[in-house]
């Protein structure tokens, strides 16, 4: 069903939903550069003011996946993305990036999709690059990196060239739009499992249902009530979990896992150098907040990947991977392999 951008705008003004096929048509126009910047801006702001529905987000994500440059993966068993929407304003170190090395060291395969900093002190691409890894591998090389190390990093701009049509509009608007929540839904390696952090409580229920519509296998969507897009140590964490096609929503607390509550301000950094230092503190197993939050998030990731039977089991496996030195070794291996592949 085709709809003009002007008709879609009228729907937004009247707080009426844009249907799946209509949304597919509109977003194909955006991603192919057929829609004018004025109409793109009006439409994405109209959706934001109306509040995007589960169906609208799922359709837009489907189009973004269609237009993306894929990483060829023959086997997606235990393949996981650990990703946050960002925009939580917490300015913590890269917890999800540190968790990636721990999860891979404990047996998960991680296809991490990320970019440079937009609203945080340091984006995943910034810190991975500062560690010495090559973030600009070709899709086939990323698949090789996953095969050799259990980790592949997909630098978002390299996989979403069609986003160039919307990028100037997004930059000029300078406010959150549907695109902020689409990135984590469009993993180029087709990872069926995901640990996703979101920047608002309302998004927990929304994103887990979008992932259900998009055919995810095991999804764990989290929001720390202290406004963190991670599993938090400073407050309860809201969880939306999709497993075997069923969704359940619940809360977890640090005390459930024998962990001390620690305010998220203790995890703040101002740049990628600070983020790298705190990451290394965690990967070296130095007792403290950084170690605890990485172990807890990596444990949750292991549960999402199907490597652990519960978050508690995942936490034990994550701690073992850190304490044995396997997580630190995984980081070194990843840096070395991406450098070698980049020279090939």
mmCIF file of C-alpha atoms in Angstrom:
data_model
loop_
_atom_site.group_PDB
_atom_site.id
_atom_site.type_symbol
_atom_site.label_atom_id
_atom_site.label_comp_id
_atom_site.label_asym_id
_atom_site.label_seq_id
_atom_site.Cartn_x
_atom_site.Cartn_y
_atom_site.Cartn_z
ATOM 1 C CA UNK A 1 0.000 0.000 0.000
ATOM 2 C CA UNK A 2 1.514 3.306 -1.071
ATOM 3 C CA UNK A 3 1.077 6.538 0.824
ATOM 4 C CA UNK A 4 2.514 9.985 0.130
ATOM 5 C CA UNK A 5 4.703 11.678 2.757
ATOM 6 C CA UNK A 6 2.039 14.396 3.001
ATOM 7 C CA UNK A 7 -0.657 11.797 3.773
ATOM 8 C CA UNK A 8 1.643 10.240 6.365
ATOM 9 C CA UNK A 9 2.170 13.657 7.954
ATOM 10 C CA UNK A 10 -1.574 14.116 8.232
ATOM 11 C CA UNK A 11 -1.777 10.737 10.021
ATOM 12 C CA UNK A 12 0.886 11.896 12.491
ATOM 13 C CA UNK A 13 -0.949 15.185 13.121
ATOM 14 C CA UNK A 14 -4.150 13.227 13.785
ATOM 15 C CA UNK A 15 -2.279 10.698 15.978
ATOM 16 C CA UNK A 16 -3.206 7.817 13.685
ATOM 17 C CA UNK A 17 -0.950 4.869 12.883
ATOM 18 C CA UNK A 18 0.913 4.453 9.606
ATOM 19 C CA UNK A 19 0.423 0.823 8.547
ATOM 20 C CA UNK A 20 3.221 -1.684 7.892
ATOM 21 C CA UNK A 21 3.195 -1.620 4.067
ATOM 22 C CA UNK A 22 2.830 2.163 4.053
ATOM 23 C CA UNK A 23 5.811 2.517 6.378
ATOM 24 C CA UNK A 24 7.869 0.198 4.157
ATOM 25 C CA UNK A 25 7.091 2.425 1.165
ATOM 26 C CA UNK A 26 7.950 5.652 3.027
ATOM 27 C CA UNK A 27 11.237 4.370 4.436
ATOM 28 C CA UNK A 28 12.305 2.955 1.081
ATOM 29 C CA UNK A 29 11.841 6.486 -0.273
ATOM 30 C CA UNK A 30 13.991 7.897 2.547
ATOM 31 C CA UNK A 31 16.756 5.287 2.182
ATOM 32 C CA UNK A 32 16.911 5.634 -1.605
ATOM 33 C CA UNK A 33 17.099 9.435 -1.445
ATOM 34 C CA UNK A 34 13.750 9.915 -3.199
ATOM 35 C CA UNK A 35 12.156 11.892 -0.358
ATOM 36 C CA UNK A 36 13.146 15.552 0.013
ATOM 37 C CA UNK A 37 15.051 16.579 3.190
ATOM 38 C CA UNK A 38 12.122 18.832 4.190
ATOM 39 C CA UNK A 39 9.669 15.930 4.088
ATOM 40 C CA UNK A 40 12.123 13.552 5.821
ATOM 41 C CA UNK A 41 12.493 16.057 8.671
ATOM 42 C CA UNK A 42 8.740 16.632 8.915
ATOM 43 C CA UNK A 43 7.943 12.913 8.861
ATOM 44 C CA UNK A 44 10.466 11.788 11.471
ATOM 45 C CA UNK A 45 9.480 14.647 13.787
ATOM 46 C CA UNK A 46 5.793 13.876 13.211
ATOM 47 C CA UNK A 47 6.425 10.261 14.202
ATOM 48 C CA UNK A 48 8.343 11.374 17.301
ATOM 49 C CA UNK A 49 5.559 13.722 18.457
ATOM 50 C CA UNK A 50 2.852 11.110 17.732
ATOM 51 C CA UNK A 51 5.052 8.408 19.353
ATOM 52 C CA UNK A 52 6.206 5.631 17.058
ATOM 53 C CA UNK A 53 4.260 2.380 17.324
ATOM 54 C CA UNK A 54 5.731 -1.129 17.458
ATOM 55 C CA UNK A 55 4.524 -1.773 13.898
ATOM 56 C CA UNK A 56 6.036 1.450 12.553
ATOM 57 C CA UNK A 57 9.421 0.773 14.146
ATOM 58 C CA UNK A 58 9.458 -2.852 12.930
ATOM 59 C CA UNK A 59 8.682 -1.787 9.342
ATOM 60 C CA UNK A 60 11.364 0.937 9.370
ATOM 61 C CA UNK A 61 13.916 -1.545 10.773
ATOM 62 C CA UNK A 62 12.979 -4.044 8.048
ATOM 63 C CA UNK A 63 13.793 -1.435 5.376
ATOM 64 C CA UNK A 64 17.057 -0.482 7.068
ATOM 65 C CA UNK A 65 18.028 -4.172 7.077
ATOM 66 C CA UNK A 66 17.117 -4.431 3.367
ATOM 67 C CA UNK A 67 19.426 -1.547 2.481
ATOM 68 C CA UNK A 68 22.326 -2.643 4.731
ATOM 69 C CA UNK A 69 25.603 -4.243 3.664
ATOM 70 C CA UNK A 70 25.472 -7.719 5.246
ATOM 71 C CA UNK A 71 28.196 -9.784 6.901
ATOM 72 C CA UNK A 72 27.968 -13.310 5.406
ATOM 73 C CA UNK A 73 27.346 -15.758 8.274
ATOM 74 C CA UNK A 74 26.659 -19.421 7.456
ATOM 75 C CA UNK A 75 26.122 -20.323 11.122
ATOM 76 C CA UNK A 76 24.494 -17.992 13.659
ATOM 77 C CA UNK A 77 24.480 -20.424 16.621
ATOM 78 C CA UNK A 78 25.148 -18.518 19.886
ATOM 79 C CA UNK A 79 25.691 -15.363 17.798
ATOM 80 C CA UNK A 80 24.891 -12.261 19.813
ATOM 81 C CA UNK A 81 24.838 -8.486 19.568
ATOM 82 C CA UNK A 82 25.471 -6.433 22.712
ATOM 83 C CA UNK A 83 24.242 -2.960 21.945
ATOM 84 C CA UNK A 84 22.754 0.157 23.479
ATOM 85 C CA UNK A 85 20.573 2.842 21.993
ATOM 86 C CA UNK A 86 22.817 5.400 23.710
ATOM 87 C CA UNK A 87 21.297 8.719 24.637
ATOM 88 C CA UNK A 88 21.006 7.808 28.324
ATOM 89 C CA UNK A 89 23.167 10.802 29.295
ATOM 90 C CA UNK A 90 25.026 8.677 31.852
ATOM 91 C CA UNK A 91 28.514 9.205 30.290
ATOM 92 C CA UNK A 92 29.729 5.881 31.681
ATOM 93 C CA UNK A 93 32.640 3.925 30.204
ATOM 94 C CA UNK A 94 31.926 1.458 27.386
ATOM 95 C CA UNK A 95 30.336 -1.280 29.465
ATOM 96 C CA UNK A 96 28.844 -3.166 26.493
ATOM 97 C CA UNK A 97 32.196 -3.144 24.650
ATOM 98 C CA UNK A 98 34.062 -4.508 27.681
ATOM 99 C CA UNK A 99 31.300 -7.109 28.118
ATOM 100 C CA UNK A 100 31.827 -8.238 24.512
ATOM 101 C CA UNK A 101 35.369 -9.469 25.253
ATOM 102 C CA UNK A 102 34.231 -11.273 28.404
ATOM 103 C CA UNK A 103 31.250 -12.924 26.689
ATOM 104 C CA UNK A 104 33.427 -14.105 23.783
ATOM 105 C CA UNK A 105 36.035 -15.461 26.205
ATOM 106 C CA UNK A 106 33.258 -17.439 27.929
ATOM 107 C CA UNK A 107 31.965 -19.054 24.725
ATOM 108 C CA UNK A 108 29.554 -16.645 23.021
ATOM 109 C CA UNK A 109 30.125 -15.385 19.488
ATOM 110 C CA UNK A 110 29.648 -11.640 19.327
ATOM 111 C CA UNK A 111 28.760 -9.617 16.230
ATOM 112 C CA UNK A 112 28.831 -6.117 17.689
ATOM 113 C CA UNK A 113 27.276 -3.305 15.723
ATOM 114 C CA UNK A 114 28.300 0.201 16.766
ATOM 115 C CA UNK A 115 29.481 3.646 15.855
ATOM 116 C CA UNK A 116 31.288 6.686 17.119
ATOM 117 C CA UNK A 117 30.105 8.789 20.011
ATOM 118 C CA UNK A 118 26.933 10.767 19.403
ATOM 119 C CA UNK A 119 25.666 11.552 22.893
ATOM 120 C CA UNK A 120 28.164 9.717 25.108
ATOM 121 C CA UNK A 121 31.757 10.454 26.126
ATOM 122 C CA UNK A 122 33.016 7.594 23.989
ATOM 123 C CA UNK A 123 31.289 5.400 21.386
ATOM 124 C CA UNK A 124 32.129 1.706 20.899
ATOM 125 C CA UNK A 125 34.025 2.469 17.673
ATOM 126 C CA UNK A 126 36.101 5.147 19.427
ATOM 127 C CA UNK A 127 37.242 2.863 22.228
ATOM 128 C CA UNK A 128 37.782 -0.230 20.029
ATOM 129 C CA UNK A 129 39.960 1.887 17.742
ATOM 130 C CA UNK A 130 41.862 3.287 20.747
ATOM 131 C CA UNK A 131 42.645 -0.321 21.784
ATOM 132 C CA UNK A 132 44.417 -0.779 18.435
ATOM 133 C CA UNK A 133 41.822 -2.818 16.520
ATOM 134 C CA UNK A 134 40.916 -2.203 12.886
ATOM 135 C CA UNK A 135 37.256 -1.113 12.712
ATOM 136 C CA UNK A 136 37.131 -0.826 8.910
ATOM 137 C CA UNK A 137 37.193 -4.465 7.826
ATOM 138 C CA UNK A 138 35.241 -5.683 4.793
ATOM 139 C CA UNK A 139 32.153 -7.865 5.469
ATOM 140 C CA UNK A 140 34.005 -11.113 4.571
ATOM 141 C CA UNK A 141 36.880 -10.114 6.885
ATOM 142 C CA UNK A 142 34.436 -9.474 9.739
ATOM 143 C CA UNK A 143 33.045 -12.992 9.225
ATOM 144 C CA UNK A 144 36.646 -14.290 9.398
ATOM 145 C CA UNK A 145 37.236 -12.292 12.581
ATOM 146 C CA UNK A 146 34.185 -13.958 14.167
ATOM 147 C CA UNK A 147 35.401 -17.393 13.009
ATOM 148 C CA UNK A 148 38.907 -16.833 14.406
ATOM 149 C CA UNK A 149 38.231 -14.850 17.599
ATOM 150 C CA UNK A 150 34.512 -15.137 18.357
ATOM 151 C CA UNK A 151 34.176 -11.360 17.851
ATOM 152 C CA UNK A 152 33.343 -9.174 14.878
ATOM 153 C CA UNK A 153 32.909 -5.421 15.031
ATOM 154 C CA UNK A 154 30.683 -3.831 12.409
ATOM 155 C CA UNK A 155 31.264 -0.089 12.142
ATOM 156 C CA UNK A 156 27.748 1.198 11.424
ATOM 157 C CA UNK A 157 28.570 3.783 8.690
ATOM 158 C CA UNK A 158 30.260 1.033 6.637
ATOM 159 C CA UNK A 159 27.077 -1.058 6.645
ATOM 160 C CA UNK A 160 24.393 1.600 6.292
ATOM 161 C CA UNK A 161 25.466 3.717 3.319
ATOM 162 C CA UNK A 162 21.813 4.549 2.575
ATOM 163 C CA UNK A 163 21.672 6.442 5.874
ATOM 164 C CA UNK A 164 23.611 9.235 4.152
ATOM 165 C CA UNK A 165 20.282 10.575 2.870
ATOM 166 C CA UNK A 166 18.903 11.037 6.389
ATOM 167 C CA UNK A 167 22.168 11.952 8.157
ATOM 168 C CA UNK A 168 22.214 15.714 7.368
ATOM 169 C CA UNK A 169 18.569 16.036 8.468
ATOM 170 C CA UNK A 170 19.253 14.204 11.733
ATOM 171 C CA UNK A 171 22.323 16.348 12.402
ATOM 172 C CA UNK A 172 20.441 19.595 11.790
ATOM 173 C CA UNK A 173 17.419 18.583 13.886
ATOM 174 C CA UNK A 174 19.672 17.614 16.792
ATOM 175 C CA UNK A 175 16.929 15.733 18.660
ATOM 176 C CA UNK A 176 16.120 12.052 19.062
ATOM 177 C CA UNK A 177 14.154 10.502 16.228
ATOM 178 C CA UNK A 178 13.125 7.000 15.149
ATOM 179 C CA UNK A 179 16.662 6.510 13.785
ATOM 180 C CA UNK A 180 18.086 6.447 17.331
ATOM 181 C CA UNK A 181 16.148 3.263 18.034
ATOM 182 C CA UNK A 182 16.615 1.646 14.612
ATOM 183 C CA UNK A 183 20.410 1.159 14.753
ATOM 184 C CA UNK A 184 20.356 -1.580 17.426
ATOM 185 C CA UNK A 185 17.626 -3.425 15.472
ATOM 186 C CA UNK A 186 19.638 -3.732 12.259
ATOM 187 C CA UNK A 187 22.576 -6.055 12.973
ATOM 188 C CA UNK A 188 24.328 -6.662 9.610
ATOM 189 C CA UNK A 189 25.419 -10.186 10.608
ATOM 190 C CA UNK A 190 21.835 -11.205 11.383
ATOM 191 C CA UNK A 191 22.623 -12.086 15.016
ATOM 192 C CA UNK A 192 19.465 -13.837 16.299
ATOM 193 C CA UNK A 193 20.282 -13.111 19.956
ATOM 194 C CA UNK A 194 20.666 -9.687 21.531
ATOM 195 C CA UNK A 195 21.312 -7.868 24.785
ATOM 196 C CA UNK A 196 19.971 -4.380 24.117
ATOM 197 C CA UNK A 197 20.113 -1.410 26.465
ATOM 198 C CA UNK A 198 17.560 1.379 25.955
ATOM 199 C CA UNK A 199 17.458 5.027 27.092
ATOM 200 C CA UNK A 200 13.864 5.121 28.367
ATOM 201 C CA UNK A 201 11.639 2.826 30.423
ATOM 202 C CA UNK A 202 8.879 2.864 27.765
ATOM 203 C CA UNK A 203 11.276 1.395 25.192
ATOM 204 C CA UNK A 204 11.763 -1.875 27.104
ATOM 205 C CA UNK A 205 8.321 -3.198 26.178
ATOM 206 C CA UNK A 206 8.391 -1.585 22.743
ATOM 207 C CA UNK A 207 11.794 -2.842 21.575
ATOM 208 C CA UNK A 208 11.311 -6.403 22.809
ATOM 209 C CA UNK A 209 8.042 -6.579 20.826
ATOM 210 C CA UNK A 210 9.711 -5.080 17.755
ATOM 211 C CA UNK A 211 12.412 -7.767 18.038
ATOM 212 C CA UNK A 212 9.673 -10.398 18.314
ATOM 213 C CA UNK A 213 8.146 -9.155 15.032
ATOM 214 C CA UNK A 214 11.572 -9.118 13.388
ATOM 215 C CA UNK A 215 12.104 -12.787 14.276
ATOM 216 C CA UNK A 216 14.721 -12.569 17.045
ATOM 217 C CA UNK A 217 15.469 -15.828 18.865
ATOM 218 C CA UNK A 218 16.458 -14.695 22.368
ATOM 219 C CA UNK A 219 16.358 -10.993 23.221
ATOM 220 C CA UNK A 220 17.003 -9.325 26.559
ATOM 221 C CA UNK A 221 16.131 -5.608 26.544
ATOM 222 C CA UNK A 222 17.217 -3.649 29.625
ATOM 223 C CA UNK A 223 16.828 -0.221 31.199
ATOM 224 C CA UNK A 224 18.525 0.712 34.475
ATOM 225 C CA UNK A 225 16.138 2.812 36.556
ATOM 226 C CA UNK A 226 19.007 5.230 37.284
ATOM 227 C CA UNK A 227 18.719 6.119 33.577
ATOM 228 C CA UNK A 228 21.317 3.696 32.210
ATOM 229 C CA UNK A 229 21.073 1.722 28.958
ATOM 230 C CA UNK A 230 22.784 -1.235 30.683
ATOM 231 C CA UNK A 231 22.072 -3.688 33.485
ATOM 232 C CA UNK A 232 22.677 -1.314 36.398
ATOM 233 C CA UNK A 233 24.382 -1.582 39.775
ATOM 234 C CA UNK A 234 22.861 1.702 40.970
ATOM 235 C CA UNK A 235 19.174 0.807 40.785
ATOM 236 C CA UNK A 236 16.711 -1.844 39.675
ATOM 237 C CA UNK A 237 16.886 -2.848 36.007
ATOM 238 C CA UNK A 238 13.719 -3.301 33.964
ATOM 239 C CA UNK A 239 13.950 -6.338 31.661
ATOM 240 C CA UNK A 240 11.899 -7.307 28.635
ATOM 241 C CA UNK A 241 12.808 -10.841 27.557
ATOM 242 C CA UNK A 242 11.812 -12.672 24.393
ATOM 243 C CA UNK A 243 12.480 -16.409 24.454
ATOM 244 C CA UNK A 244 10.815 -19.159 22.398
ATOM 245 C CA UNK A 245 8.464 -16.561 20.924
ATOM 246 C CA UNK A 246 7.128 -15.558 24.355
ATOM 247 C CA UNK A 247 7.698 -12.225 26.114
ATOM 248 C CA UNK A 248 8.003 -11.686 29.833
ATOM 249 C CA UNK A 249 8.783 -8.478 31.681
ATOM 250 C CA UNK A 250 10.378 -8.268 35.121
ATOM 251 C CA UNK A 251 12.905 -6.395 37.250
ATOM 252 C CA UNK A 252 16.285 -7.472 38.561
ATOM 253 C CA UNK A 253 18.355 -5.906 41.345
ATOM 254 C CA UNK A 254 22.103 -6.007 42.104
ATOM 255 C CA UNK A 255 21.345 -7.744 45.423
ATOM 256 C CA UNK A 256 19.732 -10.645 43.518
ATOM 257 C CA UNK A 257 23.270 -11.579 42.460
ATOM 258 C CA UNK A 258 25.036 -10.734 45.709
ATOM 259 C CA UNK A 259 26.357 -7.462 44.282
ATOM 260 C CA UNK A 260 26.633 -4.205 46.161
ATOM 261 C CA UNK A 261 24.643 -1.229 44.873
ATOM 262 C CA UNK A 262 26.994 1.426 43.480
ATOM 263 C CA UNK A 263 25.923 4.778 42.008
ATOM 264 C CA UNK A 264 26.503 5.052 38.261
ATOM 265 C CA UNK A 265 28.448 8.304 38.759
ATOM 266 C CA UNK A 266 31.358 6.076 39.882
ATOM 267 C CA UNK A 267 31.510 4.719 36.310
ATOM 268 C CA UNK A 268 31.635 8.092 34.516
ATOM 269 C CA UNK A 269 34.384 9.008 32.059
ATOM 270 C CA UNK A 270 35.041 12.113 29.970
ATOM 271 C CA UNK A 271 36.684 10.589 26.872
ATOM 272 C CA UNK A 272 37.801 7.356 25.166
ATOM 273 C CA UNK A 273 41.099 7.333 27.132
ATOM 274 C CA UNK A 274 39.145 7.274 30.401
ATOM 275 C CA UNK A 275 36.826 4.633 28.993
ATOM 276 C CA UNK A 276 39.768 2.464 27.939
ATOM 277 C CA UNK A 277 41.365 2.778 31.414
ATOM 278 C CA UNK A 278 38.171 1.699 33.176
ATOM 279 C CA UNK A 279 37.635 -1.137 30.689
ATOM 280 C CA UNK A 280 41.124 -2.480 31.392
ATOM 281 C CA UNK A 281 40.473 -2.214 35.135
ATOM 282 C CA UNK A 282 37.426 -4.461 34.647
ATOM 283 C CA UNK A 283 39.147 -6.917 32.276
ATOM 284 C CA UNK A 284 42.096 -7.206 34.675
ATOM 285 C CA UNK A 285 39.649 -8.248 37.399
ATOM 286 C CA UNK A 286 40.475 -5.384 39.759
ATOM 287 C CA UNK A 287 37.778 -5.443 42.482
ATOM 288 C CA UNK A 288 35.344 -2.561 42.208
ATOM 289 C CA UNK A 289 32.391 -1.103 40.339
ATOM 290 C CA UNK A 290 33.865 -1.460 36.827
ATOM 291 C CA UNK A 291 34.583 -5.177 37.311
ATOM 292 C CA UNK A 292 31.158 -5.851 38.858
ATOM 293 C CA UNK A 293 29.128 -4.082 36.173
ATOM 294 C CA UNK A 294 31.063 -5.687 33.307
ATOM 295 C CA UNK A 295 30.705 -9.149 34.851
ATOM 296 C CA UNK A 296 26.949 -8.601 35.353
ATOM 297 C CA UNK A 297 26.366 -7.314 31.811
ATOM 298 C CA UNK A 298 28.571 -10.011 30.255
ATOM 299 C CA UNK A 299 26.682 -12.587 32.327
ATOM 300 C CA UNK A 300 23.380 -11.287 30.978
ATOM 301 C CA UNK A 301 24.835 -11.407 27.451
ATOM 302 C CA UNK A 302 25.883 -15.042 27.940
ATOM 303 C CA UNK A 303 22.321 -15.834 28.994
ATOM 304 C CA UNK A 304 20.956 -14.036 25.892
ATOM 305 C CA UNK A 305 23.400 -15.957 23.664
ATOM 306 C CA UNK A 306 22.264 -19.309 25.047
ATOM 307 C CA UNK A 307 25.670 -20.076 26.567
ATOM 308 C CA UNK A 308 24.393 -19.717 30.147
ATOM 309 C CA UNK A 309 21.187 -21.140 31.631
ATOM 310 C CA UNK A 310 20.423 -17.981 33.647
ATOM 311 C CA UNK A 311 21.887 -14.549 34.377
ATOM 312 C CA UNK A 312 23.325 -15.968 37.609
ATOM 313 C CA UNK A 313 25.037 -18.795 35.691
ATOM 314 C CA UNK A 314 26.254 -16.229 33.146
ATOM 315 C CA UNK A 315 27.697 -14.050 35.912
ATOM 316 C CA UNK A 316 29.700 -17.004 37.267
ATOM 317 C CA UNK A 317 31.018 -17.792 33.763
ATOM 318 C CA UNK A 318 31.871 -14.119 33.157
ATOM 319 C CA UNK A 319 33.801 -13.866 36.430
ATOM 320 C CA UNK A 320 35.721 -17.040 35.583
ATOM 321 C CA UNK A 321 36.628 -15.652 32.135
ATOM 322 C CA UNK A 322 37.964 -12.455 33.715
ATOM 323 C CA UNK A 323 39.791 -14.083 36.636
ATOM 324 C CA UNK A 324 41.504 -16.656 34.407
ATOM 325 C CA UNK A 325 42.853 -13.911 32.124
ATOM 326 C CA UNK A 326 40.826 -15.264 29.173
ATOM 327 C CA UNK A 327 38.934 -11.981 28.646
ATOM 328 C CA UNK A 328 42.148 -9.953 28.533
ATOM 329 C CA UNK A 329 43.661 -12.518 26.135
ATOM 330 C CA UNK A 330 40.529 -12.311 23.952
ATOM 331 C CA UNK A 331 40.986 -8.557 23.628
ATOM 332 C CA UNK A 332 44.638 -8.984 22.578
ATOM 333 C CA UNK A 333 43.680 -11.697 20.068
ATOM 334 C CA UNK A 334 40.921 -9.540 18.571
ATOM 335 C CA UNK A 335 43.262 -6.562 18.106
ATOM 336 C CA UNK A 336 45.930 -8.751 16.481
ATOM 337 C CA UNK A 337 43.532 -10.593 14.145
ATOM 338 C CA UNK A 338 41.735 -7.427 12.961
ATOM 339 C CA UNK A 339 45.097 -5.806 12.214
ATOM 340 C CA UNK A 340 46.227 -8.864 10.231
ATOM 341 C CA UNK A 341 42.934 -9.119 8.320
ATOM 342 C CA UNK A 342 43.078 -5.414 7.502
ATOM 343 C CA UNK A 343 46.454 -5.889 5.829
ATOM 344 C CA UNK A 344 45.158 -8.764 3.695
#
